[in-house]
mmCIF file of C-alpha atoms in Angstrom:
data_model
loop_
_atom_site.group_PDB
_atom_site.id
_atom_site.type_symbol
_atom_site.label_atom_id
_atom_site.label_comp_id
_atom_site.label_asym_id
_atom_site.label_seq_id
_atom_site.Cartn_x
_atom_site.Cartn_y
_atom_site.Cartn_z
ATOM 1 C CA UNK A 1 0.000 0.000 0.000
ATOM 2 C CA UNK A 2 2.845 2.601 0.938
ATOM 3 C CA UNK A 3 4.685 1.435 -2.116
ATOM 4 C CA UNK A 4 1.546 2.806 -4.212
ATOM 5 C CA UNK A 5 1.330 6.126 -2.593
ATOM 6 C CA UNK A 6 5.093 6.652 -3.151
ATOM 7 C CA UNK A 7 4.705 5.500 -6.593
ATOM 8 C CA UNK A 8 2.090 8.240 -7.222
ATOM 9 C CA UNK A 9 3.465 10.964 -5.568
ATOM 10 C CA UNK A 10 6.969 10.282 -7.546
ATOM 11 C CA UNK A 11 4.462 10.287 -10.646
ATOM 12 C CA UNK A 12 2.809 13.196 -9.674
ATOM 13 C CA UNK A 13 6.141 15.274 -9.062
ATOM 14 C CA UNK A 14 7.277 14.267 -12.671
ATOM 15 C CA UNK A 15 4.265 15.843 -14.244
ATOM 16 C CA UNK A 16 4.716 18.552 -12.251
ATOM 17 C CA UNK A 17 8.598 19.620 -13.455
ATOM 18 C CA UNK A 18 9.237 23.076 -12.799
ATOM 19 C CA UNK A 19 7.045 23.739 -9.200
ATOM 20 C CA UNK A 20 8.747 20.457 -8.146
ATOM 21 C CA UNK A 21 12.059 22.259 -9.526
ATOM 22 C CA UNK A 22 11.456 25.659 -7.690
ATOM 23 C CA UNK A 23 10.640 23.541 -4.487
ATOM 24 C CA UNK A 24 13.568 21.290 -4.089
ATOM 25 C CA UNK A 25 16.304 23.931 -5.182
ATOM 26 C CA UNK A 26 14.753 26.466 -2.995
ATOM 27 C CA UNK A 27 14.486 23.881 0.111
ATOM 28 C CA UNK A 28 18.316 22.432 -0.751
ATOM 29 C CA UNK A 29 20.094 25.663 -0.969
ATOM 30 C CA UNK A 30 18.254 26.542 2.542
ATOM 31 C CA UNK A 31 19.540 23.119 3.951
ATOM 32 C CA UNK A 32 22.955 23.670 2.525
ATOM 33 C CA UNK A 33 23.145 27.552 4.232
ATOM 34 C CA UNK A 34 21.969 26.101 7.596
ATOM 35 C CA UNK A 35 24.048 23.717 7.526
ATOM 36 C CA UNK A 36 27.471 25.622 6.859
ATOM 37 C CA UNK A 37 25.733 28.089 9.500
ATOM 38 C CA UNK A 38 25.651 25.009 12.101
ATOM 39 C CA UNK A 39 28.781 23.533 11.440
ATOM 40 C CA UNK A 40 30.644 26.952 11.646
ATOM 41 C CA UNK A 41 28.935 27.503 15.106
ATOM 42 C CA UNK A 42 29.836 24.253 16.318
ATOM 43 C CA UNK A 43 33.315 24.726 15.771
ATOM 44 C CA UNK A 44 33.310 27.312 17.777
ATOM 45 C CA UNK A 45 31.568 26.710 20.833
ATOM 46 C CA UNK A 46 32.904 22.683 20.301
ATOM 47 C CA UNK A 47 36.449 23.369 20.174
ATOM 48 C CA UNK A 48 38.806 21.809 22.140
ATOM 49 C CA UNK A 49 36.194 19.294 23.568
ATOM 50 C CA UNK A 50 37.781 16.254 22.665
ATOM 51 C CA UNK A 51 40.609 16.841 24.926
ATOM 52 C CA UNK A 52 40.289 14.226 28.000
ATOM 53 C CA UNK A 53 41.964 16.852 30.458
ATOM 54 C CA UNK A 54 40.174 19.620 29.129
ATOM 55 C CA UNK A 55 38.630 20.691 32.112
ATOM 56 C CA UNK A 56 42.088 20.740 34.000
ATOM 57 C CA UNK A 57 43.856 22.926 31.598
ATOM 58 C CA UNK A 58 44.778 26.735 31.507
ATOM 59 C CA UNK A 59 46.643 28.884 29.617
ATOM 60 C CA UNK A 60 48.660 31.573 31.638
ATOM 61 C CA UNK A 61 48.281 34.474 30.135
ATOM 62 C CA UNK A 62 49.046 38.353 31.627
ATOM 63 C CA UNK A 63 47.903 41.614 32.055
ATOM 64 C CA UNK A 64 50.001 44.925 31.072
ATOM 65 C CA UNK A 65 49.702 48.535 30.575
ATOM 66 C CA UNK A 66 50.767 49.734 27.005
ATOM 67 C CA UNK A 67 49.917 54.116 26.702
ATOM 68 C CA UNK A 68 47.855 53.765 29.751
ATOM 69 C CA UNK A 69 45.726 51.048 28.217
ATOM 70 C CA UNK A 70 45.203 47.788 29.647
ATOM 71 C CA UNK A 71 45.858 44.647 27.587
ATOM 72 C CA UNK A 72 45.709 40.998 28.385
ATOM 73 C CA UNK A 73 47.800 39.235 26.857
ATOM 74 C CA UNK A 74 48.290 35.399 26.072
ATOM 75 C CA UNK A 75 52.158 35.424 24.915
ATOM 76 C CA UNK A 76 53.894 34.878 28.161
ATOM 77 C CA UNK A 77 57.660 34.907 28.564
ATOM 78 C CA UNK A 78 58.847 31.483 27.868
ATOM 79 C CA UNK A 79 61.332 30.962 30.215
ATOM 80 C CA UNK A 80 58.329 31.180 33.093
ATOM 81 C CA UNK A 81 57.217 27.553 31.530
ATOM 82 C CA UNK A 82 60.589 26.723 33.706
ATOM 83 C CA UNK A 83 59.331 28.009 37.228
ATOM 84 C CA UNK A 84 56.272 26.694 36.798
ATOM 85 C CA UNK A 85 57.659 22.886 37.426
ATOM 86 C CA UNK A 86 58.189 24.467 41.276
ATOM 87 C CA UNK A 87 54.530 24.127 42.358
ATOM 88 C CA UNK A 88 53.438 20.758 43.335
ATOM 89 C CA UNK A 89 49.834 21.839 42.339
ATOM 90 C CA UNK A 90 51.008 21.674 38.337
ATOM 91 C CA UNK A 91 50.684 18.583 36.533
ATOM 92 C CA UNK A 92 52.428 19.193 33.845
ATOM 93 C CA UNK A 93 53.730 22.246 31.742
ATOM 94 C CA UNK A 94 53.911 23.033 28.484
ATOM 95 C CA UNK A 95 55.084 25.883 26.050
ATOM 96 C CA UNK A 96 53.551 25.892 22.263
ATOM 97 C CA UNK A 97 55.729 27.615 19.390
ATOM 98 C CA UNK A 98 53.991 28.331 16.121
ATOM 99 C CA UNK A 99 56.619 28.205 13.137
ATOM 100 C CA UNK A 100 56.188 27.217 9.208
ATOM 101 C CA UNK A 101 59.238 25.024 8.596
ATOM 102 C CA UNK A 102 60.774 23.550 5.072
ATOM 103 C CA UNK A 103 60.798 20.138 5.333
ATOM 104 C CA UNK A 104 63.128 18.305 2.466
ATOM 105 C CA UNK A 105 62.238 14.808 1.911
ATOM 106 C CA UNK A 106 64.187 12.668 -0.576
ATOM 107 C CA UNK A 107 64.511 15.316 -3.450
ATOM 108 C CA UNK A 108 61.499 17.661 -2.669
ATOM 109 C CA UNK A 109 61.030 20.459 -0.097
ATOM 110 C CA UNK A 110 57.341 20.644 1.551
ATOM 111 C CA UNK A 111 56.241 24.040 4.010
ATOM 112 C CA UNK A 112 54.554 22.620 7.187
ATOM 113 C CA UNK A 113 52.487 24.450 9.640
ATOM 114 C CA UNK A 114 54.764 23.399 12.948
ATOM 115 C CA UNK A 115 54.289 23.389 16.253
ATOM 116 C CA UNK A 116 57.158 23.478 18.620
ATOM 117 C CA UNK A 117 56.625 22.444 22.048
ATOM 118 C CA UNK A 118 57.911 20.719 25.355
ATOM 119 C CA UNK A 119 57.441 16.837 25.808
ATOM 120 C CA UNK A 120 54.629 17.185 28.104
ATOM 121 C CA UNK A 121 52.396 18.507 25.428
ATOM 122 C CA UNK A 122 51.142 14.788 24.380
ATOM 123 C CA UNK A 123 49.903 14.178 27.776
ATOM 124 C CA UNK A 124 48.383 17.024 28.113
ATOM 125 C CA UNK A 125 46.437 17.744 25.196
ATOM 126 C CA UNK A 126 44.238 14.110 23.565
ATOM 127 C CA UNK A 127 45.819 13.771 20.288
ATOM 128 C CA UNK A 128 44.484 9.878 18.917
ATOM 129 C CA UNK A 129 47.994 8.091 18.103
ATOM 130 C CA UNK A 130 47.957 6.184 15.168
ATOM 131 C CA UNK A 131 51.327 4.637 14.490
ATOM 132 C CA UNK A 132 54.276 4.476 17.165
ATOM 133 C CA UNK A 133 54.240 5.808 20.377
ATOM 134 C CA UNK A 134 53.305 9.336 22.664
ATOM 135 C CA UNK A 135 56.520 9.969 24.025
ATOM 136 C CA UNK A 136 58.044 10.367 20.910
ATOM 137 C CA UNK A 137 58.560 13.862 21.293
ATOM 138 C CA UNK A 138 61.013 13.098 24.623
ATOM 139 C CA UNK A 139 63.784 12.414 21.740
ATOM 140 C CA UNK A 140 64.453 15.668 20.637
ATOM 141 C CA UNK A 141 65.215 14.111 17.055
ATOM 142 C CA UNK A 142 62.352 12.684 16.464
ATOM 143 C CA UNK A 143 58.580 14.125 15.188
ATOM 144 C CA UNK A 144 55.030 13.989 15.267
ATOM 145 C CA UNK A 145 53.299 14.481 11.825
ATOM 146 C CA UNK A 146 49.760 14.001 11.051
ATOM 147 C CA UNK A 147 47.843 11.245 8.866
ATOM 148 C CA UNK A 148 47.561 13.208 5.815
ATOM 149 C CA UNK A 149 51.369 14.395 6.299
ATOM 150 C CA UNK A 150 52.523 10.978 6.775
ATOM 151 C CA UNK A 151 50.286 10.273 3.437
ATOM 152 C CA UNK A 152 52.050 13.183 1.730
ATOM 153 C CA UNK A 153 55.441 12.150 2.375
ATOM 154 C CA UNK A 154 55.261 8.637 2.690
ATOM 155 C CA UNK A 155 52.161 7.679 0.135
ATOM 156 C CA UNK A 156 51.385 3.822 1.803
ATOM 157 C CA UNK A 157 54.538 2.670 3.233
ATOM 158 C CA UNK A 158 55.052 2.711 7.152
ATOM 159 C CA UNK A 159 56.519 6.290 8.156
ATOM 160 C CA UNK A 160 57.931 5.237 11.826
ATOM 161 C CA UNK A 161 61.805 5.227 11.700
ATOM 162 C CA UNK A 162 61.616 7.308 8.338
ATOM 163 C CA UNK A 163 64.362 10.077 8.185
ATOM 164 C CA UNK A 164 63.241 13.327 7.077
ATOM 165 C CA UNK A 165 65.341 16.649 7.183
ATOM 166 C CA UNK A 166 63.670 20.246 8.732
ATOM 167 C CA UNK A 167 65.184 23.532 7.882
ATOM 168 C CA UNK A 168 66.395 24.754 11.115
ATOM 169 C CA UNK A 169 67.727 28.346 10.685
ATOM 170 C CA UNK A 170 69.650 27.510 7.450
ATOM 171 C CA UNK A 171 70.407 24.285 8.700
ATOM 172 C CA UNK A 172 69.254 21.010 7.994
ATOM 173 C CA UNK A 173 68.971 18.869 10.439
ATOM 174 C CA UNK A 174 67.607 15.203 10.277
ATOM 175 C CA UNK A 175 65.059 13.616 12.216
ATOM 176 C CA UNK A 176 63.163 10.518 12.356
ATOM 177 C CA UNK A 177 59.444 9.937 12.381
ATOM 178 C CA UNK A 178 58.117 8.719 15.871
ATOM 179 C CA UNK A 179 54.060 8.667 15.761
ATOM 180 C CA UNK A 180 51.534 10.119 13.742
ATOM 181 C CA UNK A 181 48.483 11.040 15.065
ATOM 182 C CA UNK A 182 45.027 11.298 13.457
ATOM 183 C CA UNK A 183 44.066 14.461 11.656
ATOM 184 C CA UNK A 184 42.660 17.628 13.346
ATOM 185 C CA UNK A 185 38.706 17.948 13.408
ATOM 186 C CA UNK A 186 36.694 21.182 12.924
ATOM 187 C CA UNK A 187 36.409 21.433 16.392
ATOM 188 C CA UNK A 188 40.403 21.176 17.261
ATOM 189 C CA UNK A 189 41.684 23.817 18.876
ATOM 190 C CA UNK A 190 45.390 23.306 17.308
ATOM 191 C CA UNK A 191 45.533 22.614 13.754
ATOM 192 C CA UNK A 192 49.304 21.559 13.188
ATOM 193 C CA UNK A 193 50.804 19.543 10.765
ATOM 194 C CA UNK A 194 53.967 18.396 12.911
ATOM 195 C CA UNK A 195 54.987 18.418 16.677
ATOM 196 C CA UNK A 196 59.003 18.417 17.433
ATOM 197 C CA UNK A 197 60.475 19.297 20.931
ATOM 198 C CA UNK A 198 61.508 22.871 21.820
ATOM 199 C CA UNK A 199 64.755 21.588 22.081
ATOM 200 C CA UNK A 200 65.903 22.752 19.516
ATOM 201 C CA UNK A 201 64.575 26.527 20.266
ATOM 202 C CA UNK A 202 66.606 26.477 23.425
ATOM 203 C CA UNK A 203 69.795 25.446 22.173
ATOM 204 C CA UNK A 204 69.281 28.470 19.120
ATOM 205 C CA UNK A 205 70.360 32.110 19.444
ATOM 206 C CA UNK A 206 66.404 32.348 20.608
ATOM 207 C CA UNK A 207 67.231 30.081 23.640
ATOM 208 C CA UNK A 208 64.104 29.977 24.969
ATOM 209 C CA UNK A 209 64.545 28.516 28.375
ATOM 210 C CA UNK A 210 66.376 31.811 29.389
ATOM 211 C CA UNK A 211 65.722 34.744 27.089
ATOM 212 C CA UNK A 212 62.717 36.625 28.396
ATOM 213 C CA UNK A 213 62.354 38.724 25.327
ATOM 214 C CA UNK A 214 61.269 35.406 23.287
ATOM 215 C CA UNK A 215 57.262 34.672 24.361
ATOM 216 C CA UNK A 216 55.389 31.266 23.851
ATOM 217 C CA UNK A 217 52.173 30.080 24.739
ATOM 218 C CA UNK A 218 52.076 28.671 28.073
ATOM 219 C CA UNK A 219 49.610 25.557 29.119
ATOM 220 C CA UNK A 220 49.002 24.279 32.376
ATOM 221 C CA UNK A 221 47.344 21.086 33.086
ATOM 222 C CA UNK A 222 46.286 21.342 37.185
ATOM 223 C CA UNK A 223 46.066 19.062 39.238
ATOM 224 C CA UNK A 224 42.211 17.597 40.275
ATOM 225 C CA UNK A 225 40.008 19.752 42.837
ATOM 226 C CA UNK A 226 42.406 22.845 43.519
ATOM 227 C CA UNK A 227 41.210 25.933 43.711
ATOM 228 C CA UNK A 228 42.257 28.102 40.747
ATOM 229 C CA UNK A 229 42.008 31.756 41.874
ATOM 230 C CA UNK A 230 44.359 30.235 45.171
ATOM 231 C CA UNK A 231 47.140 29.015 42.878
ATOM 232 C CA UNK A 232 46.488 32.045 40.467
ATOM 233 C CA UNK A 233 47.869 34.176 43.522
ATOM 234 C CA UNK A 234 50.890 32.085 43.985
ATOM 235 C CA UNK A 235 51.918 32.910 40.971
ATOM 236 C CA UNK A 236 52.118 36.509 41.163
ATOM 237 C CA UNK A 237 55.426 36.442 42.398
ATOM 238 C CA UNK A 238 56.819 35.698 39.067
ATOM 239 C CA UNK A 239 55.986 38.928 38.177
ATOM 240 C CA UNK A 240 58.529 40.309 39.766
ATOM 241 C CA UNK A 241 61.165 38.524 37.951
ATOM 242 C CA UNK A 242 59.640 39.070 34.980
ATOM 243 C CA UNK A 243 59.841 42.950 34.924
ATOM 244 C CA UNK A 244 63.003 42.551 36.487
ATOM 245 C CA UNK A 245 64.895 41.000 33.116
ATOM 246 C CA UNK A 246 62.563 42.671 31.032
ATOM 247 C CA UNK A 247 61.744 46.374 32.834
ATOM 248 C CA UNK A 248 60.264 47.109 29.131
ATOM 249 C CA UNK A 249 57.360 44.945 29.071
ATOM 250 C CA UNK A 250 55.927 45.195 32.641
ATOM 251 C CA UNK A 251 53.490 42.498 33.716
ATOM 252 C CA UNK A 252 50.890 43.804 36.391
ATOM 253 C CA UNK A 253 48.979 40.323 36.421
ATOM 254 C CA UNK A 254 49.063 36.707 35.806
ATOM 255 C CA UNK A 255 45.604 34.989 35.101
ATOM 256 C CA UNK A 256 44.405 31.289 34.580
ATOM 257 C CA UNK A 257 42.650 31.281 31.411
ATOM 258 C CA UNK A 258 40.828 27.820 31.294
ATOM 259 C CA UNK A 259 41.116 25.993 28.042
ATOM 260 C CA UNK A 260 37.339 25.756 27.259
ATOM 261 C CA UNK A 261 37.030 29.398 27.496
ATOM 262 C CA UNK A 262 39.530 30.718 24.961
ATOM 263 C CA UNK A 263 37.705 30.053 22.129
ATOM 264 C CA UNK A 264 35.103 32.326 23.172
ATOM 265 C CA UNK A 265 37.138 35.095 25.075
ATOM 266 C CA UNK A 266 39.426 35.288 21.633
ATOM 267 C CA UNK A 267 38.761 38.873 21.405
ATOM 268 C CA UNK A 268 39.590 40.142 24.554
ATOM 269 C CA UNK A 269 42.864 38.096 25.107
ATOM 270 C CA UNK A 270 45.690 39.593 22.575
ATOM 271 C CA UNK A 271 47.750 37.055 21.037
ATOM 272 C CA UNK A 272 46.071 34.231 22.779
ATOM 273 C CA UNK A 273 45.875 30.283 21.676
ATOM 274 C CA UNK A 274 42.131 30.775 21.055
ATOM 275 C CA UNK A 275 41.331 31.715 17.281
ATOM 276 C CA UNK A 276 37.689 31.547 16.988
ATOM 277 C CA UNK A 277 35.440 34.131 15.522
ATOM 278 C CA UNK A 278 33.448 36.559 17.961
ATOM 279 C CA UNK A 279 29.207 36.459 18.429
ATOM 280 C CA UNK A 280 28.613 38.951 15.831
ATOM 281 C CA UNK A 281 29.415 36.501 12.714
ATOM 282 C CA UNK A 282 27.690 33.970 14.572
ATOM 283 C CA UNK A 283 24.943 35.817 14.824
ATOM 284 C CA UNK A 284 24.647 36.728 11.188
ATOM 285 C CA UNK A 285 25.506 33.330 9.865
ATOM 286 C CA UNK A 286 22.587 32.136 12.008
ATOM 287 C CA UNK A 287 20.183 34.806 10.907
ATOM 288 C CA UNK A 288 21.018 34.289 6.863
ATOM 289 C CA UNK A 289 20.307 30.686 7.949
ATOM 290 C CA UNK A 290 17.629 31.159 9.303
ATOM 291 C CA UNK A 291 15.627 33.968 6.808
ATOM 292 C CA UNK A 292 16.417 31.540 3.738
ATOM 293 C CA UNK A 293 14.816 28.427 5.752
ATOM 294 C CA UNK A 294 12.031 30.320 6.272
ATOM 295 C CA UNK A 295 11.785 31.955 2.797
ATOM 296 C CA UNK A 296 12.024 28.317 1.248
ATOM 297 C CA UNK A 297 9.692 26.839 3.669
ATOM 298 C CA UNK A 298 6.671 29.736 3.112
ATOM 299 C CA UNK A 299 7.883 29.779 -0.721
ATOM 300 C CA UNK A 300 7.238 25.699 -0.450
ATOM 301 C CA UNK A 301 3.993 26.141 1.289
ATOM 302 C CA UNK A 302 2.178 28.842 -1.510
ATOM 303 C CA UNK A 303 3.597 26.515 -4.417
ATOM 304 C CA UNK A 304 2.123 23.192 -2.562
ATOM 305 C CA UNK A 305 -1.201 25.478 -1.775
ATOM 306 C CA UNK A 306 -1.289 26.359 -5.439
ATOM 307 C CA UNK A 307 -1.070 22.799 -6.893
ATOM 308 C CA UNK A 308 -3.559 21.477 -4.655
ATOM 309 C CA UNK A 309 -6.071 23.886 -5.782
ATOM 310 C CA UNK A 310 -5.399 22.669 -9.534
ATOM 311 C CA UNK A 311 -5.635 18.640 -8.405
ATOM 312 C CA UNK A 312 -9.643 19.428 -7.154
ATOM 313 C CA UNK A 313 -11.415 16.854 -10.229
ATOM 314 C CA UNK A 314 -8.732 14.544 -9.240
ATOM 315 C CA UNK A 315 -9.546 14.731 -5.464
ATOM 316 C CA UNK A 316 -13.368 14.722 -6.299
ATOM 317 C CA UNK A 317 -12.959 11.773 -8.721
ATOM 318 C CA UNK A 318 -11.016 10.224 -5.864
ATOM 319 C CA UNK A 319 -13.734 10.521 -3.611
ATOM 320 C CA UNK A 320 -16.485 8.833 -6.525
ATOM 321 C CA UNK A 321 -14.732 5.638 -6.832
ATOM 322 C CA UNK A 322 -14.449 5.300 -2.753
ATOM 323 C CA UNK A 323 -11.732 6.701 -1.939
ATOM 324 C CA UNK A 324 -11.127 8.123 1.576
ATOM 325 C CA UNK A 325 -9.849 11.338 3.140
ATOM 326 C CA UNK A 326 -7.314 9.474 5.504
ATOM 327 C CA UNK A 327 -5.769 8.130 2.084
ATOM 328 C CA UNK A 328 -5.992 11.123 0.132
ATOM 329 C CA UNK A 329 -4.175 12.813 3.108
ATOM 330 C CA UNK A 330 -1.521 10.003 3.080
ATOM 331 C CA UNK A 331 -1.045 10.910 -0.316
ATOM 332 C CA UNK A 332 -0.102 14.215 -0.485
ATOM 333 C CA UNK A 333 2.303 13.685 2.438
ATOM 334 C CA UNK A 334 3.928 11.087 0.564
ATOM 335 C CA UNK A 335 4.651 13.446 -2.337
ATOM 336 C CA UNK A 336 5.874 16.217 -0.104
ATOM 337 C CA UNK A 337 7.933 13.873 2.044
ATOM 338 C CA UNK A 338 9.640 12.877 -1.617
ATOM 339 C CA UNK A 339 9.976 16.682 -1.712
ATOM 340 C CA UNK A 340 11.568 17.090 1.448
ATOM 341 C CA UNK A 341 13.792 13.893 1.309
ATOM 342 C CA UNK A 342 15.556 14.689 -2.442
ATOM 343 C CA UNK A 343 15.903 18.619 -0.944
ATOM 344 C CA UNK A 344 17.568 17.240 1.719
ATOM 345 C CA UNK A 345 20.070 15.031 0.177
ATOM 346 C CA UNK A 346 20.868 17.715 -2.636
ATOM 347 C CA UNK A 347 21.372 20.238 0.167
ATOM 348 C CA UNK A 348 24.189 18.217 2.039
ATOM 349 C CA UNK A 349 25.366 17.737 -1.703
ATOM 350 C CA UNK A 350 26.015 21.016 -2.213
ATOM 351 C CA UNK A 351 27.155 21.794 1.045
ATOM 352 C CA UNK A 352 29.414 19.433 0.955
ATOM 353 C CA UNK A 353 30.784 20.012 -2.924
ATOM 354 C CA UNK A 354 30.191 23.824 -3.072
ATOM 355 C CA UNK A 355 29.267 25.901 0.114
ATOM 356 C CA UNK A 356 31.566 24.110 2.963
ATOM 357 C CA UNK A 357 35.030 23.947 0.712
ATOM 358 C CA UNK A 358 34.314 27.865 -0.419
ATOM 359 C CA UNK A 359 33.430 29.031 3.247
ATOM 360 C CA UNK A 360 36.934 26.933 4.213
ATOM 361 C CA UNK A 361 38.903 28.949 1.746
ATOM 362 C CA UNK A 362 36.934 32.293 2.702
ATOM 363 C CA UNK A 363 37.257 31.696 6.113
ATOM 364 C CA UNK A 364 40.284 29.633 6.568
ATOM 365 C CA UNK A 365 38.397 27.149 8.829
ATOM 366 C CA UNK A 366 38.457 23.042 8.624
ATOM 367 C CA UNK A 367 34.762 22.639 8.249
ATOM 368 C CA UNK A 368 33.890 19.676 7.011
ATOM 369 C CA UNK A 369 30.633 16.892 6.964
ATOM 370 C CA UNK A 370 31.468 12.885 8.183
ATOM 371 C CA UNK A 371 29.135 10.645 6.528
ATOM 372 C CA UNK A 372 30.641 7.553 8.442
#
């Protein structure tokens, strides 16, 4: 019985080509907006989620006065990371380094986004290890790439052990693979493309561990039940030292930032890990969403209105022959739930194909849709 009433409502929407046309493009190209509107939204108020310590970890970040203005600032000197390992209340510390490094493998030379950091940063952060092993990064020779890096550079074969050479200041200097983790989501807070130890800033003319001119990120991970505004004050002794080697940057403050609120506090911290965009674009994304749903849906509604009126000696023949209003209800739902379904598949077609890869490029975000 079902099987007939889709059967006629498919027939029905064939004879009736361009209102059927009008309805579906007008419904998919609604789905499609919503849908890059959701996804873009989601990244931001998702980000960082995966991360099993997530609740735990803080950036340090400070507070200075530049013209009389006050800033907060997330670039903290990077030799603090170093002090830090005195309180008992720290699980583990690490500085992040943002750098885009020449790799040279065999005879070709590759730019990767890198990300410098200290050995802690895999137990910190939840990155999902593919091949070899987390503490790869306590060799200061060897690397963490990604999955599609390790498919760049090493197609199918298995990259652990695999030499490759990094442009190090004018240098090259060689280093083996040690694990490659799965690729970053839309909702990662880091989007990297290899990890290697800060090593090899500290031994550099940067030197990192003891030049307080050179800033980093810094990332805490706390220990379970302390209070933070308690260890926040401990820390204000650093600040001292701080404007003591460098009187020309003067901190005032040191705050806790917690990890699941830079995202949204991007704006007001200057220079901070967090990178996502503020509630205005949000808001508009959401609205434009919204207004061409609604347009489609009303447009929908007149057109369906419109085409019932001109099916009335079908209805009434209907009715002659014995046929009931329960099935000539069940009928017209059928066609417009053959309406909705081939809108809706079209619509994640095109956002998938068209509006998602052009709002990437636009935007410079890694939105994207799973269908596994």
């Amino acid at each position: 019985m079902l099987r007939n009433y889709f059967k006629l409502g498919w027939r029905n929407l064939l004879n009736q080509k361009l209102p059927s046309f009008i309805n579906i493009s007008g419904l998919a190209l609604a789905i499609a907006c919503c849908m890059n509107a959701y996804l873009f939204i989601e990244s931001v108020w998702l980000r960082g989620m995966h991360h099993e310590n997530k609740d735990n970890i803080y950036e340090l970040t400070h507070h200075k006065k530049v013209n009389s203005e006050e800033i907060h600032a997330g670039n903290m000197a990077s030799p603090i990371a170093k002090w830090m390992e005195d309180y008992h209340e720290i699980e583990d510390v690490t500085r992040v380094n943002t750098a885009q490094l020449v790799i040279k493998y065999k005879n070709d030379n590759f730019s990767v986004n890198t990300f410098q950091v200290d050995p802690a940063y895999l137990n910190i952060f939840t990155h999902n290890v593919i091949l070899g092993n987390k503490s790869a990064l306590n060799d200061p020779y060897q690397v963490v790439i990604t999955e599609s890096t390790s498919n760049l550079f090493f197609k199918d074969s298995y990259p652990i052990g695999e030499p490759l050479q990094i442009n190090l200041n004018g240098e090259l200097v060689e280093f083996t693979i040690g694990a490659v983790i799965e690729d970053h989501t839309s909702v990662a807070m880091f989007h990297f493309e290899l990890l290697m130890n800060n090593y090899h800033l500290s031994k550099s003319n940067l030197n990192i561990d003891e030049n307080w001119k050179v800033n980093s990120w810094t990332f805490l991970q706390l220990k379970d039940g302390l209070d933070v505004t308690e260890i926040s004050g401990k820390f204000q002794n650093l600040i001292a030292t701080q404007n003591e080697n460098r009187p020309e940057e003067k901190y005032t403050s040191l705050e806790l930032v917690p990890f699941m609120e830079l995202t949204q506090r991007s704006d007001e911290i200057e220079g901070g890990a967090g990178n996502g965009a503020g509630l205005a674009p949000q808001i508009v994304l959401s609205c434009i969403g919204l207004f061409l749903l609604l347009l489609a849906v009303f447009n929908y509604i007149n057109i369906a209105i419109l085409m019932a009126t001109k099916r009335v000696k079908e209805i009434g023949v209907r009715k002659v022959i014995g046929g009931r209003k329960r099935q000539l209800v069940i009928q017209f739902l059928s066609e417009n739930l053959i309406t909705c379904f081939i809108s809706l598949v079209m619509g994640l077609i095109i956002a998938h194909t068209l509006f998602i890869p052009w709002f990437n490029n636009m935007a410079n975000t890694n939105l994207g849709l799973k269908f596994d």
